[in-house]
Amino acid sequence: MAESKKIVRVSEVVKNFDLGKIVVEVLKGIDLEIETGKYVSIMGPSGSGKSTLFNMIGGLDKPTAGKVFIDEVDIAQLDAYELAWLRCRKIGYIFQTFNLIPVMTALENITLPMTFAGVSGDDAVERGMALLEQVGLTGRHEHRPAELSGGQQQRVAVARALANTPAIVLADEPTGNLDLTTGEDIISLLKELSVERGVTVISATHDYKMLNVSDQVVWIRDGRIDKIQNRDELEIRTGGLETA
Amino acid sequence: MSRLVALPYRKSIQMAFQSIRVRFFRSMVTTMSLVLAVSFLTFIQAGNDIAQGLLSSGEPEYLQVLTKAGFDISEKDQTIGSSAKQQWIVFLSLLVCVVGIINAQLMSVTERFREIGTLKCLGALDRFIVRIFMLEATMQGLAGSLGGAFLGGFAALLMALIRFGLSILPHVPWAAITATMFFTLCIGTFLSLLGVLYPAILAARMRPIEAMRVEQ
């Protein structure tokens, strides 16, 4: 394991939120390494600091102390342009609330990050159509988000996250707004794409369905890492879930 | 490899246009306030232009009619000046219009926080966001001001015809009215841009993390 590449490295990260009178310590020193190509779930109760850690990894927030490395680059050292480039090219985001741009069609939503990355119009359309096909939405490219179901919107979001072939896909409660079966569909789609494209998927979740596909589960409790379980350990502990 | 994200102008214009089209009703409300303010400004200015044209025609009966109609005619150089009251009302109408635009655009930013956050997560730079808002404001400004300029110009002409009769037609200073309309078009577009400046900066400063916020 030691020789495999670490795509994300979190080192002694502390995050405090200054609320004026009191300072809330949300992350109390987190060390974490995530290997390339793994499917990692960050699990923990609400308020455990799970989302905060997730935002740090995504370069959406900066730690109070400690360092976050993405592909061995300390993201605190990046300026606004480099950070935008990182978000555009290295990371794909999937949100609980889908967050498609409501005024754009499915295809335009997918090609937007490609436009930011400087891909020409025709190439972007071609790649966008291929991605739509891959997520099982052939023929829906002209539809606006409002004309798609929740599951379909999340599929478009998955395609958009993969638009610039990022190294990491960050999924924040991707199944949080979906029903059971649609959620399962999205999870298996993510897993499939992760295996197929070798992309690292990191997801913050409450959803135990996610455990089935995760290579590694990071349990966060009270701002600290409670335990990190690999897939084999997980199967022993959660037993029946594997067949569920 | 260059590590720069890009947003071609064509794409940003398209995005701004789409955004206006989809939120047509809201855009209409903003645009209408501009139409009203600009048409009022044009009406006053073009009215003065026409009066000036009549005065310059040198026919004495117009001088009498104009004085009766309440125009301020300077004794010295025989020009029509806009009265302080007129200027004050025009200023107020423009002020109200800008405040209205700022208000509407702030609403629009609040409404679109998730969209803006998402764009930033996808790699948009602050200036892309400012640009999209500015382009939207320019389009609304141009459309509203153009409508307002024509409406105001037409109303001023109609008013003059009703007041002074058809005989004034040869003395109507078309060039001056066109210049006034162009001037008010510029003023209106400028006001629209002025109104969007603060909301656009606010939007651009929004952190990408906002996109993650979940609240019902």
PDB file of C-alpha atoms in Angstrom, chain B residues 26 71 74 79 127 207:
ATOM      1  CA  ARG B  26     -38.232  39.883 -12.987  1.00  0.00           C
ATOM      2  CA  PHE B  71     -41.076  77.698 -20.451  1.00  0.00           C
ATOM      3  CA  SER B  74     -33.644  83.493 -20.992  1.00  0.00           C
ATOM      4  CA  THR B  79     -32.600  79.953 -25.091  1.00  0.00           C
ATOM      5  CA  ARG B 127     -14.495  38.569 -12.574  1.00  0.00           C
ATOM      6  CA  ARG B 207     -17.618  31.955  -1.428  1.00  0.00           C
TER       7      ARG B 207
END
